[in-house]
XYZ file of N, CA, C and O in Angstrom:
724
model
N 0.802 -1.154 0.000
C 0.000 0.000 0.000
C 0.870 1.251 0.000
O 0.483 2.251 -0.609
N 1.943 1.139 0.719
C 2.863 2.243 0.749
C 3.420 2.497 -0.649
O 3.626 3.649 -1.026
N 3.653 1.475 -1.398
C 4.171 1.616 -2.763
C 3.156 2.339 -3.650
O 3.529 3.096 -4.549
N 1.902 2.101 -3.400
C 0.868 2.757 -4.193
C 0.881 4.266 -3.907
O 0.756 5.069 -4.816
N 1.033 4.623 -2.630
C 1.077 6.036 -2.276
C 2.318 6.710 -2.881
O 2.254 7.857 -3.326
N 3.420 5.972 -2.900
C 4.648 6.515 -3.499
C 4.431 6.704 -4.993
O 4.797 7.741 -5.558
N 3.825 5.741 -5.644
C 3.572 5.841 -7.079
C 2.590 6.981 -7.384
O 2.764 7.732 -8.355
N 1.569 7.108 -6.562
C 0.596 8.196 -6.760
C 1.301 9.537 -6.537
O 1.119 10.486 -7.294
N 2.134 9.632 -5.514
C 2.882 10.863 -5.222
C 3.817 11.222 -6.364
O 3.917 12.375 -6.782
N 4.535 10.181 -6.885
C 5.429 10.419 -8.018
C 4.639 10.823 -9.265
O 5.067 11.679 -10.048
N 3.481 10.257 -9.446
C 2.627 10.617 -10.584
C 2.156 12.054 -10.487
O 2.135 12.804 -11.469
N 1.756 12.444 -9.251
C 1.304 13.816 -9.043
C 2.472 14.791 -9.259
O 2.315 15.822 -9.916
N 3.650 14.444 -8.733
C 4.836 15.294 -8.926
C 5.178 15.373 -10.409
O 5.483 16.447 -10.934
N 5.136 14.280 -11.134
C 5.408 14.259 -12.574
C 4.403 15.106 -13.332
O 4.760 15.860 -14.246
N 3.118 14.949 -12.954
C 2.076 15.735 -13.587
C 2.273 17.229 -13.321
O 2.133 18.060 -14.219
N 2.638 17.582 -12.067
C 2.920 18.974 -11.733
C 4.119 19.501 -12.533
O 4.118 20.653 -12.981
N 5.131 18.654 -12.723
C 6.305 19.057 -13.521
C 5.905 19.317 -14.969
O 6.334 20.306 -15.578
N 5.079 18.457 -15.525
C 4.630 18.634 -16.917
C 3.778 19.906 -17.039
O 3.964 20.706 -17.959
N 2.861 20.110 -16.094
C 2.024 21.311 -16.108
C 2.900 22.552 -15.975
O 2.707 23.556 -16.675
N 3.923 22.502 -15.099
C 4.837 23.627 -14.909
C 5.606 23.914 -16.199
O 5.750 25.074 -16.604
N 6.097 22.884 -16.860
C 6.833 23.067 -18.117
C 5.930 23.672 -19.192
O 6.356 24.564 -19.944
N 4.696 23.207 -19.269
C 3.754 23.764 -20.252
C 3.482 25.236 -19.931
O 3.453 26.079 -20.839
N 3.296 25.566 -18.677
C 3.068 26.965 -18.285
C 4.289 27.835 -18.590
O 4.155 28.953 -19.093
N 5.475 27.319 -18.288
C 6.702 28.071 -18.574
C 6.844 28.303 -20.078
O 7.169 29.411 -20.517
N 6.570 27.283 -20.885
C 6.651 27.429 -22.340
C 5.627 28.466 -22.825
O 5.932 29.327 -23.647
N 4.405 28.388 -22.298
C 3.368 29.354 -22.692
C 3.743 30.776 -22.305
O 3.559 31.716 -23.076
N 4.279 30.947 -21.106
C 4.678 32.278 -20.648
C 5.839 32.808 -21.485
O 5.841 33.984 -21.880
N 6.819 31.961 -21.803
C 7.951 32.428 -22.612
C 7.501 32.781 -24.026
O 7.970 33.762 -24.611
N 6.577 32.019 -24.593
C 6.036 32.352 -25.915
C 5.311 33.699 -25.853
O 5.486 34.549 -26.731
N 4.520 33.891 -24.815
C 3.801 35.154 -24.639
C 4.777 36.322 -24.452
O 4.581 37.406 -25.022
N 5.833 36.114 -23.707
C 6.845 37.158 -23.487
C 7.535 37.521 -24.801
O 7.822 38.698 -25.052
N 7.831 36.526 -25.650
C 8.435 36.804 -26.955
C 7.502 37.664 -27.802
O 7.937 38.608 -28.471
N 6.208 37.337 -27.771
C 5.238 38.123 -28.535
C 5.152 39.551 -27.990
O 5.079 40.511 -28.757
N 5.162 39.679 -26.673
C 5.122 41.015 -26.058
C 6.372 41.802 -26.442
O 6.293 42.981 -26.800
N 7.540 41.150 -26.394
C 8.795 41.814 -26.756
C 8.754 42.260 -28.218
O 9.141 43.381 -28.555
N 8.242 41.405 -29.102
C 8.149 41.730 -30.523
C 7.201 42.913 -30.726
O 7.499 43.841 -31.491
N 6.076 42.903 -30.033
C 5.105 43.993 -30.136
C 5.697 45.301 -29.614
O 5.554 46.352 -30.251
N 6.361 45.239 -28.476
C 6.966 46.456 -27.920
C 8.065 47.002 -28.820
O 8.188 48.220 -28.987
N 8.858 46.128 -29.425
C 9.895 46.575 -30.363
C 9.260 47.264 -31.561
O 9.712 48.329 -31.998
N 8.198 46.680 -32.087
C 7.498 47.285 -33.219
C 6.925 48.647 -32.827
O 7.061 49.625 -33.575
N 6.306 48.728 -31.648
C 5.751 49.996 -31.197
C 6.848 51.041 -30.964
O 6.668 52.209 -31.294
N 7.968 50.618 -30.434
C 9.088 51.544 -30.234
C 9.559 52.095 -31.577
O 9.784 53.301 -31.721
N 9.699 51.211 -32.569
C 10.126 51.661 -33.899
C 9.119 52.635 -34.499
O 9.502 53.622 -35.148
N 7.833 52.385 -34.286
C 6.811 53.313 -34.776
C 6.903 54.667 -34.074
O 6.785 55.711 -34.710
N 7.147 54.631 -32.772
C 7.284 55.890 -32.024
C 8.485 56.684 -32.525
O 8.418 57.911 -32.680
N 9.584 56.006 -32.823
C 10.770 56.693 -33.357
C 10.445 57.320 -34.708
O 10.821 58.467 -34.986
N 9.724 56.591 -35.571
C 9.339 57.147 -36.874
C 8.413 58.349 -36.703
O 8.583 59.370 -37.379
N 7.452 58.229 -35.811
C 6.529 59.341 -35.567
C 7.284 60.552 -35.044
O 7.053 61.683 -35.481
N 8.223 60.320 -34.145
C 9.027 61.416 -33.601
C 9.823 62.095 -34.707
O 9.907 63.320 -34.759
N 10.381 61.312 -35.608
C 11.143 61.877 -36.718
C 10.248 62.721 -37.618
O 10.618 63.828 -38.023
N 9.063 62.209 -37.929
C 8.129 62.958 -38.768
C 7.717 64.253 -38.079
O 7.655 65.315 -38.702
N 7.451 64.164 -36.768
C 7.058 65.372 -36.039
C 8.182 66.402 -35.994
O 7.942 67.600 -36.103
N 9.435 65.928 -35.839
C 10.566 66.867 -35.872
C 10.640 67.546 -37.220
O 10.865 68.751 -37.312
N 10.463 66.769 -38.313
C 10.502 67.346 -39.653
C 9.363 68.342 -39.833
O 9.553 69.408 -40.402
N 8.168 67.973 -39.366
C 7.042 68.892 -39.484
C 7.282 70.140 -38.639
O 6.946 71.235 -39.051
N 7.889 69.966 -37.478
C 8.201 71.111 -36.621
C 9.180 72.037 -37.330
O 9.012 73.255 -37.309
N 10.195 71.447 -37.957
C 11.161 72.269 -38.690
C 10.482 72.959 -39.867
O 10.735 74.136 -40.140
N 9.590 72.237 -40.560
C 8.868 72.840 -41.673
C 7.957 73.950 -41.165
O 7.847 75.004 -41.790
N 7.309 73.725 -40.030
C 6.458 74.761 -39.454
C 7.274 75.983 -39.057
O 6.816 77.114 -39.211
N 8.490 75.763 -38.550
C 9.357 76.888 -38.206
C 9.687 77.697 -39.448
O 9.710 78.928 -39.415
N 9.934 77.002 -40.559
C 10.201 77.709 -41.819
C 8.956 78.478 -42.242
O 9.043 79.640 -42.644
N 7.784 77.846 -42.125
C 6.550 78.529 -42.515
C 6.309 79.759 -41.637
O 5.888 80.802 -42.140
N 6.585 79.639 -40.332
C 6.392 80.781 -39.432
C 7.377 81.895 -39.748
O 7.063 83.072 -39.584
N 8.558 81.540 -40.197
C 9.569 82.543 -40.521
C 9.588 82.877 -42.008
O 10.485 83.589 -42.458
N 8.635 82.378 -42.752
C 8.618 82.580 -44.201
C 8.599 84.062 -44.562
O 9.286 84.476 -45.496
N 7.844 84.835 -43.829
C 7.763 86.258 -44.172
C 9.124 86.932 -44.058
O 9.499 87.729 -44.914
N 9.879 86.599 -43.015
C 11.222 87.175 -42.878
C 12.125 86.707 -44.017
O 12.905 87.494 -44.567
N 12.025 85.438 -44.360
C 12.836 84.890 -45.450
C 12.460 85.563 -46.760
O 13.330 85.983 -47.528
N 11.152 85.695 -47.017
C 10.689 86.345 -48.243
C 11.163 87.800 -48.318
O 11.598 88.270 -49.372
N 11.063 88.513 -47.200
C 11.492 89.911 -47.190
C 12.990 90.035 -47.451
O 13.434 90.938 -48.162
N 13.756 89.112 -46.872
C 15.200 89.111 -47.093
C 15.512 88.889 -48.569
O 16.343 89.589 -49.161
N 14.835 87.923 -49.177
C 15.048 87.661 -50.609
C 14.618 88.865 -51.446
O 15.315 89.253 -52.390
N 13.485 89.444 -51.081
C 12.977 90.594 -51.826
C 13.943 91.781 -51.749
O 14.161 92.474 -52.750
N 14.534 92.009 -50.588
C 15.485 93.117 -50.433
C 16.675 92.967 -51.384
O 17.234 93.967 -51.837
N 17.050 91.729 -51.665
C 18.149 91.509 -52.597
C 17.701 91.608 -54.050
O 18.524 91.862 -54.925
N 16.411 91.447 -54.308
C 15.903 91.540 -55.682
C 15.702 92.980 -56.140
O 15.810 93.278 -57.335
N 15.415 93.869 -55.216
C 15.078 95.255 -55.587
C 16.189 95.926 -56.396
O 15.919 96.490 -57.473
N 17.470 95.877 -55.963
C 18.498 96.508 -56.796
C 18.684 95.808 -58.152
O 19.016 96.456 -59.146
N 18.448 94.531 -58.185
C 18.582 93.782 -59.454
C 17.497 94.241 -60.420
O 17.777 94.515 -61.596
N 16.264 94.339 -59.922
C 15.162 94.763 -60.783
C 15.369 96.195 -61.284
O 15.090 96.491 -62.446
N 15.883 97.049 -60.408
C 16.132 98.435 -60.819
C 17.218 98.488 -61.888
O 17.109 99.249 -62.854
N 18.237 97.657 -61.736
C 19.349 97.680 -62.688
C 18.941 97.198 -64.073
O 19.411 97.736 -65.087
N 18.064 96.215 -64.141
C 17.667 95.698 -65.465
C 16.322 96.268 -65.904
O 15.772 95.844 -66.921
N 15.802 97.239 -65.126
C 14.594 97.971 -65.471
C 13.395 97.038 -65.668
O 12.774 97.013 -66.741
N 13.088 96.276 -64.614
C 11.956 95.346 -64.646
C 10.984 95.737 -63.542
O 11.382 96.044 -62.426
N 9.711 95.709 -63.883
C 8.659 95.995 -62.912
C 8.054 94.677 -62.424
O 7.987 93.708 -63.179
N 7.587 94.658 -61.181
C 6.933 93.431 -60.692
C 5.601 93.198 -61.396
O 5.037 94.119 -61.988
N 5.137 91.970 -61.314
C 3.813 91.666 -61.857
C 2.762 92.489 -61.125
O 2.927 92.831 -59.961
N 1.680 92.748 -61.808
C 0.578 93.489 -61.201
C -0.487 92.483 -60.766
O -1.527 92.346 -61.402
N -0.188 91.759 -59.691
C -1.106 90.740 -59.171
C -1.254 90.926 -57.667
O -0.618 91.786 -57.076
N -2.068 90.082 -57.067
C -2.277 90.170 -55.624
C -1.361 89.215 -54.857
O -1.562 88.997 -53.667
N -0.357 88.673 -55.512
C 0.578 87.753 -54.860
C 1.440 88.499 -53.846
O 1.445 89.721 -53.778
N 2.210 87.737 -53.109
C 3.205 88.312 -52.200
C 4.207 89.114 -53.039
O 4.523 88.734 -54.168
N 4.719 90.214 -52.533
C 5.668 91.034 -53.308
C 6.880 90.248 -53.845
O 7.373 90.552 -54.931
N 7.352 89.256 -53.101
C 8.478 88.454 -53.604
C 8.091 87.737 -54.883
O 8.837 87.756 -55.866
N 6.914 87.110 -54.892
C 6.498 86.355 -56.075
C 6.154 87.296 -57.225
O 6.372 86.955 -58.390
N 5.639 88.487 -56.898
C 5.385 89.473 -57.959
C 6.702 89.911 -58.595
O 6.809 90.038 -59.810
N 7.727 90.139 -57.751
C 9.037 90.569 -58.265
C 9.662 89.469 -59.117
O 10.133 89.723 -60.236
N 9.674 88.248 -58.587
C 10.248 87.136 -59.356
C 9.466 86.905 -60.641
O 10.064 86.636 -61.695
N 8.144 87.004 -60.548
C 7.315 86.840 -61.744
C 7.621 87.904 -62.782
O 7.683 87.621 -63.986
N 7.832 89.151 -62.327
C 8.176 90.225 -63.265
C 9.498 89.952 -63.967
O 9.620 90.147 -65.187
N 10.488 89.472 -63.212
C 11.795 89.167 -63.816
C 11.669 88.035 -64.824
O 12.168 88.129 -65.956
N 10.980 86.964 -64.431
C 10.872 85.807 -65.323
C 9.986 86.118 -66.526
O 10.243 85.637 -67.629
N 8.947 86.933 -66.338
C 8.101 87.342 -67.472
C 8.909 88.167 -68.465
O 8.789 87.992 -69.685
N 9.737 89.078 -67.942
C 10.568 89.911 -68.813
C 11.539 89.045 -69.614
O 11.727 89.261 -70.806
N 12.123 88.072 -68.959
C 13.060 87.171 -69.645
C 12.333 86.345 -70.711
O 12.869 86.121 -71.795
N 11.107 85.926 -70.417
C 10.329 85.146 -71.397
C 9.969 85.997 -72.615
O 10.000 85.511 -73.749
N 9.657 87.285 -72.393
C 9.320 88.188 -73.497
C 10.561 88.632 -74.257
O 10.521 88.796 -75.468
N 11.643 88.844 -73.508
C 12.820 89.464 -74.095
C 14.081 88.758 -73.590
O 14.579 89.091 -72.509
N 14.611 87.816 -74.346
C 15.817 87.107 -73.907
C 17.019 88.038 -73.707
O 17.991 87.658 -73.072
N 16.941 89.273 -74.218
C 18.015 90.238 -74.022
C 18.145 90.617 -72.541
O 19.168 91.159 -72.121
N 17.133 90.311 -71.732
C 17.185 90.592 -70.292
C 18.361 89.860 -69.647
O 18.984 90.376 -68.720
N 18.688 88.683 -70.167
C 19.846 87.938 -69.649
C 21.136 88.713 -69.929
O 22.006 88.822 -69.057
N 21.234 89.283 -71.117
C 22.424 90.076 -71.465
C 22.497 91.340 -70.619
O 23.585 91.732 -70.168
N 21.349 92.001 -70.382
C 21.327 93.180 -69.519
C 21.813 92.830 -68.117
O 22.621 93.560 -67.535
N 21.350 91.702 -67.613
C 21.756 91.286 -66.269
C 23.245 90.940 -66.245
O 23.947 91.285 -65.300
N 23.717 90.293 -67.282
C 25.143 89.955 -67.355
C 25.985 91.219 -67.281
O 26.962 91.287 -66.538
N 25.607 92.235 -68.039
C 26.344 93.505 -68.036
C 26.301 94.158 -66.657
O 27.305 94.690 -66.184
N 25.134 94.139 -66.045
C 25.003 94.746 -64.707
C 25.882 94.022 -63.690
O 26.498 94.667 -62.839
N 25.936 92.704 -63.770
C 26.785 91.936 -62.844
C 28.243 92.315 -63.062
O 29.004 92.506 -62.109
N 28.609 92.444 -64.303
C 30.008 92.746 -64.644
C 30.392 94.178 -64.258
O 31.502 94.409 -63.783
N 29.469 95.138 -64.439
C 29.816 96.543 -64.266
C 29.426 97.134 -62.913
O 29.979 98.155 -62.509
N 28.460 96.526 -62.218
C 27.956 97.107 -60.976
C 28.153 96.110 -59.831
O 27.478 95.081 -59.760
N 29.068 96.445 -58.926
C 29.367 95.522 -57.821
C 28.175 95.353 -56.877
O 28.012 94.303 -56.257
N 27.325 96.372 -56.776
C 26.125 96.264 -55.928
C 25.165 95.206 -56.477
O 24.610 94.407 -55.722
N 24.981 95.190 -57.772
C 24.119 94.184 -58.398
C 24.741 92.800 -58.228
O 24.046 91.841 -57.882
N 26.035 92.696 -58.435
C 26.717 91.404 -58.269
C 26.575 90.903 -56.831
O 26.308 89.713 -56.601
N 26.728 91.799 -55.872
C 26.587 91.417 -54.465
C 25.143 91.004 -54.159
O 24.903 90.016 -53.468
N 24.176 91.744 -54.708
C 22.762 91.394 -54.492
C 22.441 90.032 -55.090
O 21.715 89.233 -54.488
N 22.990 89.755 -56.267
C 22.773 88.442 -56.905
C 23.373 87.349 -56.026
O 22.736 86.318 -55.787
N 24.612 87.565 -55.563
C 25.256 86.551 -54.707
C 24.466 86.319 -53.424
O 24.251 85.170 -53.027
N 24.038 87.406 -52.776
C 23.246 87.281 -51.545
C 21.933 86.547 -51.805
O 21.549 85.650 -51.051
N 21.247 86.951 -52.869
C 19.968 86.317 -53.197
C 20.169 84.824 -53.455
O 19.437 83.992 -52.905
N 21.142 84.484 -54.273
C 21.363 83.086 -54.619
C 21.752 82.267 -53.392
O 21.280 81.138 -53.218
N 22.588 82.821 -52.547
C 23.006 82.112 -51.341
C 21.821 81.853 -50.414
O 21.629 80.733 -49.928
N 21.025 82.885 -50.192
C 19.884 82.736 -49.274
C 18.791 81.847 -49.865
O 18.206 81.018 -49.168
N 18.521 82.009 -51.147
C 17.495 81.175 -51.783
C 17.935 79.712 -51.815
O 17.136 78.815 -51.559
N 19.220 79.494 -52.093
C 19.729 78.123 -52.123
C 19.669 77.476 -50.744
O 19.261 76.317 -50.608
N 20.036 78.217 -49.702
C 19.965 77.640 -48.354
C 18.510 77.411 -47.940
O 18.207 76.423 -47.269
N 17.606 78.292 -48.356
C 16.177 78.101 -48.082
C 15.677 76.827 -48.761
O 15.004 76.001 -48.140
N 16.021 76.642 -50.032
C 15.609 75.430 -50.753
C 16.222 74.183 -50.129
O 15.564 73.147 -50.014
N 17.481 74.284 -49.715
C 18.136 73.132 -49.084
C 17.440 72.780 -47.775
O 17.181 71.601 -47.498
N 17.106 73.787 -46.989
C 16.426 73.535 -45.716
C 15.053 72.900 -45.940
O 14.686 71.949 -45.257
N 14.340 73.415 -46.904
C 13.013 72.854 -47.184
C 13.136 71.416 -47.679
O 12.373 70.549 -47.268
N 14.101 71.152 -48.548
C 14.225 69.784 -49.077
C 14.652 68.791 -48.003
O 14.285 67.623 -48.071
N 15.402 69.234 -46.992
C 15.802 68.306 -45.933
C 14.708 68.095 -44.903
O 14.688 67.068 -44.241
N 13.790 69.050 -44.775
C 12.731 68.906 -43.775
C 11.409 68.449 -44.367
O 10.488 68.150 -43.619
N 11.309 68.381 -45.669
C 10.069 67.978 -46.331
C 10.126 66.484 -46.620
O 10.788 66.068 -47.564
N 9.445 65.649 -45.814
C 9.586 64.204 -45.973
C 9.081 63.672 -47.313
O 9.656 62.743 -47.856
N 8.025 64.270 -47.883
C 7.514 63.740 -49.141
C 7.974 64.532 -50.360
O 7.742 64.131 -51.480
N 8.636 65.651 -50.159
C 9.227 66.401 -51.259
C 8.272 67.299 -52.030
O 8.684 67.951 -52.982
N 7.018 67.338 -51.645
C 6.040 68.132 -52.400
C 6.341 69.622 -52.271
O 6.385 70.344 -53.263
N 6.570 70.077 -51.054
C 6.841 71.496 -50.831
C 8.147 71.911 -51.510
O 8.207 72.939 -52.188
N 9.175 71.092 -51.350
C 10.473 71.409 -51.954
C 10.377 71.476 -53.470
O 10.925 72.392 -54.093
N 9.666 70.538 -54.078
C 9.563 70.555 -55.542
C 8.739 71.746 -56.014
O 8.994 72.295 -57.088
N 7.768 72.186 -55.206
C 6.978 73.361 -55.567
C 7.876 74.595 -55.653
O 7.784 75.377 -56.604
N 8.757 74.764 -54.674
C 9.666 75.912 -54.695
C 10.736 75.746 -55.771
O 11.068 76.699 -56.468
N 11.289 74.558 -55.906
C 12.366 74.329 -56.872
C 11.873 74.489 -58.300
O 12.565 75.076 -59.142
N 10.691 73.968 -58.588
C 10.151 74.052 -59.943
C 9.463 75.380 -60.214
O 9.181 75.705 -61.365
N 9.200 76.140 -59.169
C 8.492 77.408 -59.317
C 9.428 78.571 -59.588
O 10.568 78.418 -60.064
N 8.942 79.749 -59.273
C 9.687 80.979 -59.558
C 11.034 81.039 -58.848
O 12.000 81.568 -59.404
N 11.110 80.493 -57.641
C 12.373 80.542 -56.905
C 13.450 79.749 -57.643
O 14.564 80.244 -57.854
N 13.125 78.543 -58.044
C 14.090 77.716 -58.779
C 14.422 78.301 -60.144
O 15.581 78.295 -60.574
N 13.405 78.829 -60.827
C 13.637 79.437 -62.141
C 14.547 80.655 -62.029
O 15.434 80.863 -62.860
N 14.325 81.458 -60.990
C 15.160 82.656 -60.830
C 16.604 82.263 -60.520
O 17.542 82.915 -61.002
N 16.798 81.212 -59.725
C 18.163 80.753 -59.447
C 18.865 80.322 -60.734
O 20.042 80.628 -60.941
N 18.145 79.636 -61.594
C 18.719 79.215 -62.881
C 19.075 80.437 -63.731
O 20.168 80.505 -64.311
N 18.164 81.390 -63.800
C 18.380 82.606 -64.585
C 19.591 83.383 -64.070
O 20.477 83.780 -64.843
N 19.673 83.580 -62.757
C 20.790 84.325 -62.177
C 22.108 83.557 -62.328
O 23.159 84.163 -62.546
N 22.059 82.250 -62.223
C 23.272 81.439 -62.406
C 23.796 81.588 -63.827
O 25.009 81.738 -64.043
N 22.889 81.556 -64.799
C 23.309 81.739 -66.198
C 23.958 83.106 -66.391
O 25.004 83.218 -67.031
N 23.341 84.127 -65.832
C 23.876 85.490 -65.984
C 25.253 85.588 -65.329
O 26.176 86.190 -65.905
N 25.421 85.004 -64.145
C 26.723 85.043 -63.463
C 27.785 84.301 -64.275
O 28.922 84.758 -64.379
N 27.405 83.147 -64.825
C 28.375 82.382 -65.616
C 28.779 83.152 -66.859
O 29.963 83.168 -67.229
N 27.828 83.789 -67.511
C 28.154 84.593 -68.705
C 29.055 85.769 -68.332
O 30.011 86.095 -69.057
N 28.777 86.401 -67.202
C 29.620 87.523 -66.753
C 31.032 87.045 -66.437
O 32.002 87.745 -66.739
N 31.145 85.884 -65.837
C 32.471 85.332 -65.501
C 33.242 84.957 -66.755
O 34.458 85.127 -66.815
N 32.536 84.455 -67.770
C 33.218 84.059 -69.018
C 33.777 85.255 -69.765
O 34.847 85.186 -70.338
N 33.065 86.365 -69.722
C 33.528 87.543 -70.465
C 34.674 88.236 -69.736
O 35.360 89.053 -70.323
N 34.873 87.928 -68.447
C 35.985 88.515 -67.704
C 37.297 87.819 -68.053
O 38.367 88.368 -67.856
N 37.206 86.579 -68.502
C 38.432 85.804 -68.765
C 39.121 86.230 -70.014
O 38.643 86.704 -70.948
């Protein structure tokens, strides 16, 4: 009879060991799933944080856009006076009206490029204004392209009047530099 109790006790202990092993396996499987889920959520939080930082930087540019536009416009005024161009007569921001006037004049009269080349070569104030404008516009475009995750805003500025004016001024500077040699 004692042997039966020992066998029953060993059976119960064996059964408890098997139940314990099954529970440990289930808990470890659950912990792996929790770890995988938390890792995925952490990665999502990092991505969201990155997007928010980019949006914050873009918002900072948007909040400071008026100062940036005014700075660019201040450099355009002597250039427009030198090549005798008037801004567009629209309700746009003065910067876009000025750039539109320059690009419209160039589209109507390709000689505007030659006028600008001469002004760059002969007038150091115009050359300095062109350099300042190009430097500031280029850094503005670079900042927008690095903070714009989908590139829509950056391509709008690059393909628009800002990018066109940079191309126009670059051509004029290169022509002025070639005639100096």
